[in-house]
CSV table of C-alpha atoms and ligand atoms in Angstrom, one decimal:
chain,number,residue,atom,x,y,z
A,21,MET,CA,-9.7,-8.9,-25.7
A,22,ARG,CA,-7.7,-11.3,-27.9
A,23,GLU,CA,-9.7,-14.1,-29.5
A,24,ASN,CA,-7.2,-16.8,-28.9
A,25,GLN,CA,-7.7,-18.1,-25.4
A,26,GLU,CA,-4.5,-20.3,-25.8
A,27,PHE,CA,-2.3,-17.2,-26.2
A,28,ARG,CA,0.6,-17.7,-23.7
A,29,PRO,CA,2.7,-14.6,-23.3
A,30,ARG,CA,6.4,-15.0,-23.9
A,31,ILE,CA,8.0,-13.7,-20.7
A,32,LEU,CA,11.5,-12.1,-20.5
A,33,LEU,CA,13.0,-11.9,-17.0
A,34,VAL,CA,15.3,-8.9,-16.8
A,35,SER,CA,17.6,-9.5,-13.8
A,36,VAL,CA,17.3,-12.4,-11.4
A,37,GLY,CA,19.1,-11.0,-8.3
A,38,MET,CA,17.9,-11.1,-4.7
A,39,TYR,CA,14.3,-10.2,-5.8
A,40,GLY,CA,14.2,-11.1,-9.5
A,41,GLN,CA,14.7,-14.8,-8.7
A,42,LYS,CA,11.3,-14.8,-7.1
A,43,TYR,CA,9.8,-14.3,-10.5
A,44,LEU,CA,12.0,-17.0,-11.9
A,45,PHE,CA,10.8,-19.5,-9.3
A,46,GLU,CA,7.2,-18.5,-9.5
A,47,ALA,CA,7.2,-18.8,-13.3
A,48,THR,CA,9.0,-22.1,-13.3
A,49,ASP,CA,7.4,-23.8,-10.3
A,50,HIS,CA,3.8,-22.8,-11.3
A,51,ASP,CA,1.8,-22.2,-14.4
A,52,VAL,CA,1.6,-18.4,-14.4
A,53,GLY,CA,-0.2,-18.4,-17.8
A,54,GLY,CA,3.0,-17.6,-19.8
A,55,ASP,CA,6.4,-19.0,-20.5
A,56,VAL,CA,9.9,-17.7,-19.6
A,57,VAL,CA,11.7,-17.4,-23.0
A,58,GLY,CA,14.8,-15.6,-21.8
A,59,ILE,CA,16.7,-14.1,-18.9
A,60,VAL,CA,18.9,-10.9,-19.2
A,61,ASP,CA,21.5,-10.6,-16.4
A,62,VAL,CA,25.1,-9.7,-16.2
A,63,ALA,CA,25.9,-12.1,-13.3
A,64,ASP,CA,28.2,-15.0,-14.1
A,65,ASN,CA,27.2,-18.7,-13.7
A,66,LEU,CA,23.5,-18.1,-13.4
A,67,GLU,CA,22.9,-21.6,-14.7
A,68,LYS,CA,24.8,-23.0,-11.7
A,69,THR,CA,23.0,-20.7,-9.2
A,70,PHE,CA,19.6,-21.6,-10.6
A,71,PRO,CA,19.7,-25.2,-12.1
A,72,VAL,CA,16.2,-24.7,-13.4
A,73,ILE,CA,17.6,-22.4,-16.1
A,74,SER,CA,19.4,-25.4,-17.7
A,75,GLU,CA,16.6,-27.8,-16.9
A,76,ARG,CA,14.2,-25.6,-18.8
A,77,ARG,CA,16.7,-24.6,-21.5
A,78,ILE,CA,16.1,-20.9,-20.8
A,79,PRO,CA,18.6,-18.8,-22.7
A,80,VAL,CA,20.5,-16.3,-20.7
A,81,TYR,CA,21.6,-13.0,-22.4
A,82,ARG,CA,23.9,-10.3,-21.0
A,83,SER,CA,22.0,-7.4,-22.4
A,84,LEU,CA,18.5,-6.5,-23.7
A,85,GLU,CA,20.0,-5.8,-27.1
A,86,SER,CA,21.3,-9.3,-27.5
A,87,PHE,CA,18.0,-10.8,-26.4
A,88,PHE,CA,15.9,-8.6,-28.8
A,89,ALA,CA,18.4,-9.2,-31.6
A,90,ARG,CA,17.3,-12.9,-31.5
A,91,ASP,CA,13.9,-13.1,-30.0
A,92,ARG,CA,10.8,-11.2,-28.9
A,93,ALA,CA,8.7,-11.0,-25.7
A,94,ASP,CA,5.1,-10.1,-24.9
A,95,LEU,CA,6.0,-9.2,-21.3
A,96,ALA,CA,9.3,-8.1,-19.7
A,97,VAL,CA,9.6,-8.3,-15.9
A,98,ILE,CA,12.3,-6.0,-14.8
A,99,SER,CA,14.0,-6.5,-11.4
A,100,SER,CA,17.3,-4.8,-12.1
A,101,PRO,CA,18.9,-2.2,-9.8
A,102,ILE,CA,16.7,0.9,-9.6
A,103,HIS,CA,19.1,3.2,-11.4
A,104,LEU,CA,19.0,0.9,-14.5
A,105,HIS,CA,15.2,0.8,-14.8
A,106,THR,CA,14.5,3.8,-17.0
A,107,PRO,CA,16.6,2.8,-20.1
A,108,MET,CA,15.5,-0.9,-19.7
A,109,VAL,CA,11.8,0.0,-19.6
A,110,LEU,CA,12.2,2.2,-22.6
A,111,GLU,CA,14.0,-0.5,-24.6
A,112,CYS,CA,11.4,-3.2,-23.7
A,113,LEU,CA,8.5,-0.9,-24.7
A,114,LYS,CA,10.3,0.1,-27.9
A,115,ARG,CA,10.6,-3.6,-28.7
A,116,GLY,CA,6.9,-4.2,-28.2
A,117,ALA,CA,6.8,-5.8,-24.8
A,118,ASN,CA,4.5,-4.9,-22.0
A,119,VAL,CA,6.5,-4.2,-18.8
A,120,LEU,CA,6.1,-5.1,-15.2
A,121,CYS,CA,8.9,-3.2,-13.5
A,122,GLU,CA,9.9,-3.6,-9.9
A,123,LYS,CA,9.4,-0.7,-7.5
A,124,PRO,CA,10.5,2.1,-7.3
A,125,LEU,CA,10.2,2.8,-11.0
A,126,CYS,CA,12.8,5.5,-11.1
A,127,LEU,CA,14.0,8.5,-9.1
A,128,THR,CA,12.5,11.5,-10.8
A,129,GLU,CA,9.1,12.7,-11.6
A,130,GLU,CA,10.2,13.7,-15.1
A,131,GLU,CA,11.3,10.2,-15.8
A,132,THR,CA,8.1,8.7,-14.4
A,133,LEU,CA,6.0,10.9,-16.8
A,134,LYS,CA,8.4,10.1,-19.7
A,135,LEU,CA,8.0,6.4,-19.1
A,136,ALA,CA,4.2,6.7,-18.7
A,137,ASP,CA,4.1,8.5,-22.1
A,138,ALA,CA,6.4,6.0,-23.7
A,139,ALA,CA,4.0,3.2,-22.7
A,140,LYS,CA,1.0,5.1,-24.1
A,141,GLU,CA,2.8,5.7,-27.4
A,142,ALA,CA,3.9,2.1,-27.6
A,143,HIS,CA,0.3,0.9,-26.8
A,144,ARG,CA,1.8,-1.3,-24.1
A,145,PHE,CA,1.3,-1.3,-20.3
A,146,LEU,CA,3.9,-0.3,-17.8
A,147,ALA,CA,2.9,-1.8,-14.4
A,148,LEU,CA,4.9,-1.5,-11.2
A,149,GLY,CA,5.7,-4.2,-8.6
A,150,TRP,CA,4.1,-2.6,-5.5
A,151,GLN,CA,2.5,-5.9,-4.4
A,152,LEU,CA,0.1,-4.4,-1.9
A,153,ASN,CA,-1.6,-2.6,-4.8
A,154,TYR,CA,-2.5,-6.0,-6.2
A,155,ASP,CA,-3.8,-7.3,-2.8
A,156,ARG,CA,-7.6,-7.9,-3.2
A,157,GLY,CA,-8.3,-6.9,0.4
A,158,VAL,CA,-6.4,-3.6,0.0
A,159,LEU,CA,-8.3,-2.9,-3.3
A,160,ALA,CA,-11.6,-3.5,-1.5
A,161,LEU,CA,-10.5,-1.3,1.3
A,162,LYS,CA,-9.5,1.5,-1.0
A,163,LYS,CA,-12.8,1.3,-2.8
A,164,ASP,CA,-14.6,1.8,0.5
A,165,ILE,CA,-12.3,4.7,1.4
A,166,LEU,CA,-13.0,6.4,-2.0
A,167,SER,CA,-16.7,5.9,-1.6
A,168,GLY,CA,-16.5,8.1,1.5
A,169,ARG,CA,-17.7,5.4,3.8
A,170,PHE,CA,-15.2,6.2,6.6
A,171,GLY,CA,-15.1,10.0,6.1
A,172,LYS,CA,-12.1,12.1,5.5
A,173,PRO,CA,-8.6,10.8,6.5
A,174,LEU,CA,-7.2,12.5,9.6
A,175,ARG,CA,-3.8,10.9,10.2
A,176,LEU,CA,-1.9,7.8,9.4
A,177,ARG,CA,1.2,6.1,10.8
A,178,CYS,CA,3.2,2.9,10.3
A,179,VAL,CA,6.3,1.3,11.8
A,180,HIS,CA,8.1,-1.1,9.5
A,181,ALA,CA,11.8,-2.0,10.0
A,182,MET,CA,13.8,-5.0,8.9
A,183,ARG,CA,17.2,-6.0,10.2
A,184,ARG,CA,19.8,-6.0,7.3
A,185,GLY,CA,23.5,-6.7,7.7
A,186,ARG,CA,26.7,-7.2,5.9
A,187,LYS,CA,25.4,-9.8,3.4
A,188,TYR,CA,22.6,-7.5,2.3
A,189,TYR,CA,24.9,-4.6,1.7
A,190,GLU,CA,27.6,-6.7,0.1
A,191,ARG,CA,25.3,-8.4,-2.4
A,192,SER,CA,25.6,-5.5,-4.9
A,193,ASN,CA,27.4,-2.3,-5.6
A,194,TRP,CA,24.3,0.0,-5.2
A,195,ALA,CA,23.1,-1.2,-1.8
A,196,GLY,CA,23.0,1.7,0.7
A,197,ARG,CA,24.4,4.1,-1.8
A,198,ILE,CA,23.3,7.7,-2.4
A,199,THR,CA,24.8,7.8,-5.9
A,200,LEU,CA,26.7,5.3,-8.1
A,201,ASP,CA,28.8,6.3,-11.1
A,202,GLY,CA,27.3,9.7,-10.9
A,203,ARG,CA,23.7,8.4,-11.0
A,204,GLU,CA,21.3,9.0,-8.2
A,205,VAL,CA,20.5,5.8,-6.3
A,206,PHE,CA,19.2,6.9,-2.9
A,207,ASP,CA,19.0,3.4,-1.5
A,208,SER,CA,17.7,3.3,2.0
A,209,PRO,CA,15.1,1.3,4.0
A,210,PHE,CA,12.6,4.1,3.2
A,211,MET,CA,13.3,4.1,-0.5
A,212,ASN,CA,13.7,0.4,-1.0
A,213,ALA,CA,13.3,-2.5,1.4
A,214,CYS,CA,10.6,-1.0,3.7
A,215,ALA,CA,9.0,1.2,1.2
A,216,HIS,CA,5.8,-0.8,0.7
A,217,ASN,CA,3.8,0.3,3.8
A,218,PHE,CA,4.5,4.0,3.1
A,219,GLN,CA,3.5,3.6,-0.5
A,220,LEU,CA,0.4,1.8,0.8
A,221,MET,CA,-0.6,4.8,3.0
A,222,THR,CA,-0.3,7.1,0.0
A,223,PHE,CA,-2.2,4.7,-2.3
A,224,LEU,CA,-5.1,4.4,0.2
A,225,LEU,CA,-5.5,8.2,0.2
A,226,GLY,CA,-5.2,8.5,-3.6
A,227,ASP,CA,-8.1,10.2,-5.5
A,228,THR,CA,-8.6,7.3,-7.9
A,229,MET,CA,-7.7,3.6,-7.9
A,230,GLU,CA,-4.6,4.3,-10.0
A,231,THR,CA,-3.2,7.2,-8.1
A,232,ALA,CA,-1.6,7.9,-4.7
A,233,ALA,CA,-2.1,11.0,-2.5
A,234,ASP,CA,0.2,14.0,-3.1
A,235,ILE,CA,2.9,14.6,-0.6
A,236,LEU,CA,3.5,18.3,0.1
A,237,LYS,CA,5.9,18.6,3.0
A,238,ALA,CA,8.4,16.5,4.9
A,239,GLU,CA,10.2,16.7,8.3
A,240,GLY,CA,12.1,14.0,10.1
A,241,GLU,CA,15.0,12.6,11.8
A,242,LEU,CA,17.5,10.6,9.7
A,243,SER,CA,20.5,8.7,11.1
A,244,ARG,CA,23.3,6.4,10.0
A,245,GLY,CA,23.7,3.5,12.4
A,246,ASN,CA,25.9,1.3,10.2
A,247,PRO,CA,29.1,3.3,9.5
A,248,ASP,CA,29.7,1.3,6.3
A,249,VAL,CA,26.5,2.6,4.7
A,250,GLU,CA,26.7,5.8,2.7
A,251,ASN,CA,23.0,6.8,3.0
A,252,TYR,CA,20.9,7.0,6.1
A,253,ASP,CA,19.6,3.6,7.5
A,254,ILE,CA,17.3,4.9,10.2
A,255,ALA,CA,14.4,7.2,9.5
A,256,ALA,CA,11.5,8.7,11.5
A,257,LEU,CA,9.5,10.8,9.1
A,258,ARG,CA,6.4,13.0,9.2
A,259,PHE,CA,5.0,14.0,5.8
A,260,THR,CA,2.0,16.1,5.1
A,261,ALA,CA,-0.3,14.8,2.4
A,262,ARG,CA,-2.8,16.9,0.4
A,263,GLY,CA,-5.7,17.8,2.7
A,264,ASP,CA,-3.3,18.5,5.5
A,265,VAL,CA,-3.1,14.8,6.5
A,266,PRO,CA,0.0,13.8,8.5
A,267,LEU,CA,1.7,10.5,7.5
A,268,LEU,CA,4.2,9.2,10.0
A,269,TYR,CA,6.7,6.5,9.1
A,270,TYR,CA,9.4,4.8,11.1
A,271,THR,CA,11.9,2.5,9.4
A,272,ALA,CA,15.4,1.2,9.8
A,273,HIS,CA,17.9,-1.6,9.1
A,274,PRO,CA,20.3,-1.6,12.1
A,275,LEU,CA,18.1,-3.1,14.7
A,276,GLN,CA,18.2,-6.1,17.1
A,277,THR,CA,14.9,-7.5,16.1
A,278,LYS,CA,14.7,-9.3,12.7
A,279,ASN,CA,11.4,-7.6,11.8
A,280,LEU,CA,9.7,-4.7,13.6
A,281,GLY,CA,6.1,-4.4,12.3
A,282,GLN,CA,4.5,-3.7,10.1
A,283,MET,CA,2.2,-1.9,12.5
A,284,GLY,CA,-0.1,0.6,10.9
A,285,ARG,CA,-3.0,2.8,11.9
A,286,ALA,CA,-5.1,5.2,9.9
A,287,GLU,CA,-7.7,7.4,11.5
A,288,PHE,CA,-10.7,8.7,9.5
A,289,GLU,CA,-13.6,10.9,10.6
A,290,HIS,CA,-15.9,7.9,11.2
A,291,ALA,CA,-13.5,4.9,11.5
A,292,THR,CA,-10.1,3.6,12.4
A,293,LEU,CA,-8.1,1.2,10.3
A,294,THR,CA,-5.4,-1.0,11.7
A,295,TRP,CA,-3.1,-3.5,10.0
A,296,GLY,CA,0.0,-5.5,11.0
A,297,LYS,CA,2.1,-8.5,10.2
A,298,GLY,CA,-0.2,-11.4,10.2
A,299,GLN,CA,-3.0,-9.1,11.2
A,300,PRO,CA,-5.9,-8.2,8.9
A,301,PHE,CA,-6.6,-4.8,7.5
A,302,LEU,CA,-9.4,-4.1,10.0
A,303,VAL,CA,-11.7,-1.2,10.1
A,304,HIS,CA,-13.5,-0.3,13.3
A,305,THR,CA,-16.3,2.2,12.6
A,306,GLU,CA,-17.7,4.8,15.0
A,307,ASP,CA,-21.0,2.8,15.2
A,308,ASP,CA,-19.0,-0.2,16.4
A,309,GLN,CA,-18.9,-2.3,13.2
A,310,GLU,CA,-15.8,-4.3,12.3
A,311,ILE,CA,-14.9,-4.8,8.7
A,312,ASP,CA,-12.2,-7.4,8.0
A,313,TYR,CA,-10.4,-7.0,4.7
A,314,GLY,CA,-8.1,-10.0,5.3
A,315,THR,CA,-4.4,-10.1,5.8
A,316,ASP,CA,-1.9,-9.3,3.1
A,317,GLY,CA,-1.1,-13.0,3.0
A,318,ASN,CA,-4.5,-13.8,1.5
A,319,THR,CA,-3.4,-12.5,-1.9
A,320,PRO,CA,-0.2,-14.3,-3.1
A,321,LEU,CA,2.9,-12.0,-3.1
A,322,MET,CA,3.4,-12.7,-6.8
A,323,GLN,CA,-0.2,-11.9,-7.8
A,324,LYS,CA,1.4,-9.0,-9.7
A,325,LEU,CA,2.9,-11.5,-12.2
A,326,TYR,CA,-0.4,-13.3,-12.7
A,327,ASP,CA,-2.2,-10.0,-13.2
A,328,ALA,CA,0.4,-8.8,-15.7
A,329,VAL,CA,0.3,-12.0,-17.7
A,330,LYS,CA,-3.6,-11.9,-17.7
A,331,CYS,CA,-3.5,-8.3,-18.8
A,332,THR,CA,-1.1,-9.1,-21.6
A,333,VAL,CA,-3.5,-11.8,-22.8
A,334,GLU,CA,-6.5,-9.6,-22.6
A,335,GLY,CA,-4.9,-6.4,-23.9
A,336,THR,CA,-5.7,-4.5,-20.7
A,337,ALA,CA,-3.4,-3.0,-18.0
A,338,PRO,CA,-2.9,-3.7,-14.3
A,339,LEU,CA,-4.2,-0.9,-12.0
A,340,CYS,CA,-0.7,-0.3,-10.5
A,341,GLY,CA,0.8,1.9,-13.2
A,342,PRO,CA,3.6,4.4,-13.4
A,343,VAL,CA,2.0,7.0,-11.2
A,344,ALA,CA,1.2,4.7,-8.3
A,345,GLY,CA,4.7,5.4,-6.9
A,346,LEU,CA,4.9,9.1,-7.5
A,347,ALA,CA,4.0,10.1,-4.0
A,348,HIS,CA,6.6,7.7,-2.6
A,349,LEU,CA,9.1,9.1,-5.0
A,350,ARG,CA,8.4,12.7,-4.0
A,351,ALA,CA,8.7,11.6,-0.3
A,352,VAL,CA,12.0,9.9,-1.0
A,353,ARG,CA,13.4,13.0,-2.6
A,354,MET,CA,12.2,15.2,0.3
A,355,ALA,CA,13.6,12.8,2.9
A,356,GLN,CA,16.9,12.7,1.0
A,357,ALA,CA,17.3,16.4,1.4
A,358,LEU,CA,17.1,16.2,5.3
A,359,PRO,CA,20.3,16.1,7.3
A,360,VAL,CA,21.7,12.8,8.4
A,361,ARG,CA,23.2,12.3,11.9
A,362,ASP,CA,25.8,9.6,12.6
A,363,ILE,CA,24.9,7.4,15.6
A,364,ASP,CA,27.5,7.4,18.3
A,365,PRO,CA,29.3,4.0,17.9
A,366,ALA,CA,29.0,3.6,21.7
A,367,HIS,CA,25.2,3.3,21.1
A,368,ALA,CA,25.6,0.3,18.7
A,369,THR,CA,26.4,-3.4,19.3
A,370,TYR,CA,27.2,-6.1,16.8
A,371,LEU,CA,25.3,-9.3,16.3
A,372,GLU,CA,26.7,-12.4,14.5
A,373,GLU,CA,24.0,-14.8,13.1
A,374,ALA,CA,24.0,-17.3,10.3
A,375,GLY,CA,27.3,-16.2,8.9
A,376,ASP,CA,26.1,-12.6,8.8
A,377,ARG,CA,27.0,-9.6,10.9
A,378,PHE,CA,24.5,-6.9,12.0
A,379,VAL,CA,24.9,-3.5,13.5
A,380,CYS,CA,22.2,-3.0,16.2
A,381,VAL,CA,21.5,0.5,17.5
A,382,SER,CA,20.5,0.3,21.1
A,383,GLY,CA,17.0,1.4,22.0
A,384,LEU,CA,15.9,1.8,18.4
A,385,GLU,CA,12.8,-0.4,18.6
A,386,GLU,CA,11.7,1.2,21.9
A,387,ALA,CA,12.2,4.7,20.4
A,388,PHE,CA,10.1,3.9,17.3
A,389,LEU,CA,7.3,2.3,19.3
A,390,ALA,CA,7.0,5.1,21.8
A,391,ALA,CA,7.2,7.8,19.2
A,392,SER,CA,4.6,6.2,16.9
A,393,GLU,CA,2.3,5.6,19.8
A,394,ALA,CA,2.5,9.4,20.5
A,395,TRP,CA,2.3,10.3,16.7
A,396,ALA,CA,5.7,12.1,17.2
A,397,LEU,CA,9.3,11.9,16.1
A,398,PRO,CA,11.6,10.5,18.7
A,399,GLY,CA,13.5,13.8,19.1
A,400,GLU,CA,10.3,15.6,19.9
A,401,MET,CA,9.8,13.3,22.9
A,402,GLY,CA,13.4,13.8,24.1
A,403,ILE,CA,14.4,10.3,22.9
A,404,ALA,CA,18.0,10.4,21.6
A,405,LEU,CA,19.4,7.3,19.8
B,507,NAD,N1,8.7,-5.9,-4.4
B,507,NAD,C1,9.5,-6.2,-3.4
B,507,NAD,O1,9.1,-6.6,-2.3
B,507,NAD,C2,11.0,-6.0,-3.6
B,507,NAD,C3,11.9,-6.5,-2.7
B,507,NAD,C4,13.2,-6.4,-2.9
B,507,NAD,C5,13.7,-5.7,-4.0
B,507,NAD,N2,12.8,-5.2,-4.9
B,507,NAD,C6,13.2,-4.4,-6.1
B,507,NAD,O2,13.8,-5.3,-7.0
B,507,NAD,C7,14.8,-4.6,-7.8
B,507,NAD,C8,16.1,-5.3,-7.7
B,507,NAD,O3,16.5,-5.4,-6.3
B,507,NAD,P1,17.4,-6.5,-5.8
B,507,NAD,O4,17.5,-6.3,-4.3
B,507,NAD,O5,17.0,-7.8,-6.3
B,507,NAD,O6,18.8,-6.1,-6.4
B,507,NAD,P2,20.1,-7.0,-6.5
B,507,NAD,O7,21.3,-6.1,-6.6
B,507,NAD,O8,20.1,-8.1,-5.5
B,507,NAD,O9,20.0,-7.8,-8.0
B,507,NAD,C9,20.1,-7.0,-9.2
B,507,NAD,C10,20.3,-8.0,-10.3
B,507,NAD,O10,20.5,-7.2,-11.5
B,507,NAD,C11,21.6,-7.7,-12.2
B,507,NAD,N3,22.1,-6.7,-13.0
B,507,NAD,C12,23.0,-5.7,-12.7
B,507,NAD,N4,23.3,-4.9,-13.8
B,507,NAD,C13,22.6,-5.4,-14.8
B,507,NAD,C14,22.5,-5.1,-16.2
B,507,NAD,N5,23.2,-4.1,-16.7
B,507,NAD,N6,21.7,-5.8,-17.0
B,507,NAD,C15,21.0,-6.9,-16.4
B,507,NAD,N7,21.0,-7.2,-15.2
B,507,NAD,C16,21.9,-6.5,-14.3
B,507,NAD,C17,22.5,-8.2,-11.2
B,507,NAD,O11,23.5,-9.2,-11.7
B,507,NAD,C18,21.6,-8.9,-10.2
B,507,NAD,O12,21.3,-10.2,-10.6
B,507,NAD,C19,14.8,-3.1,-7.2
B,507,NAD,O13,14.0,-2.3,-7.9
B,507,NAD,C20,14.3,-3.4,-5.8
B,507,NAD,O14,13.7,-2.2,-5.2
B,507,NAD,C21,11.4,-5.3,-4.7
């Protein structure tokens, strides 16, 4: 613990795109315990897009090298496209900054371990932005699961899909891509936008507070509903986690409904956990007790930033480190190896809303709900999209 209670970490924001801007707003609208001393982003006219940058006289740099040539940071918050994370994390650690990197950290296990080692060698932390891993209710729930209070896990499932259309895919060159400039990207609802609830399931089954359960096997049905997207955008997946526990996950972007779920259920030997949008993480035990761990809204979404700043001050590290996403990463790679089927255009409609255009695959919501209720994949129930 540092002696100086007034120590306010110097925060560098690396990329303020669709998600990174949330850190900019949080750190400029509230006292997060540290100060933004620079932004690194290649986008033009950022000061126009975000007037607060000029108001606060925050310098904008086009590369990490140009920032570190002039200044230093205690904490770098990286929200760049996923395929840029690895070199950026290494550079920030090398320059003495702790790092909070947005999820997923990277796309291979080797890189994950290399980044974890680099953080150890630099005596800095590398934390990941899986926000549910900072949720106080989720942490209490995981402690109870680890204590054996609910018995062994038997099976878990979750439906979480979010409608995404032209604006989402056109916002950047990596959206929906399998590779970009020869680098793996694997962008999909499962890998990116709707990844949290799957990572949560693996996190809840992890052997320690820092780790997630190993994923051993994958099967599933992947489809492409939006013909302009390179990767799959509809996934019904069944993974097997260590201990032979099935994890079923249903996610997609080309749907009629803005948000479907999240709707999760985890069955243990002696209890059942349910969670959902606006619903608490609720455990019902076999002796009829109800334990309410609160909704995910109880902990602010940006708790990860406050925790990272606090750990920087204290010289400690957030729980959500580099290995928290390993199970999700393995699952992403296993899913990526499955075949992808194009949805017949006759099964899709188009929706125009708020200057955006969405592909909507007919019957997708119903298929996911029926299949998840039966712990099955849609095809196994004879449901064709
Ligand atoms: N935790 C969450 O809920 C959540 C939600 C959405 C996205 N994310 C994650 O945030 C990260 C960014 O996603 P996004 O959707 O904001 O991406 P985006 O494409 O909208 O924004 C990326 C930003 O990076 C900038 N950039 C590109 N190349 C750069 C470079 N060489 N140097 C510096 N900046 C560069 C772009 O100009 C842009 O501002 C991803 O890891 C994504 O998975 C997390």
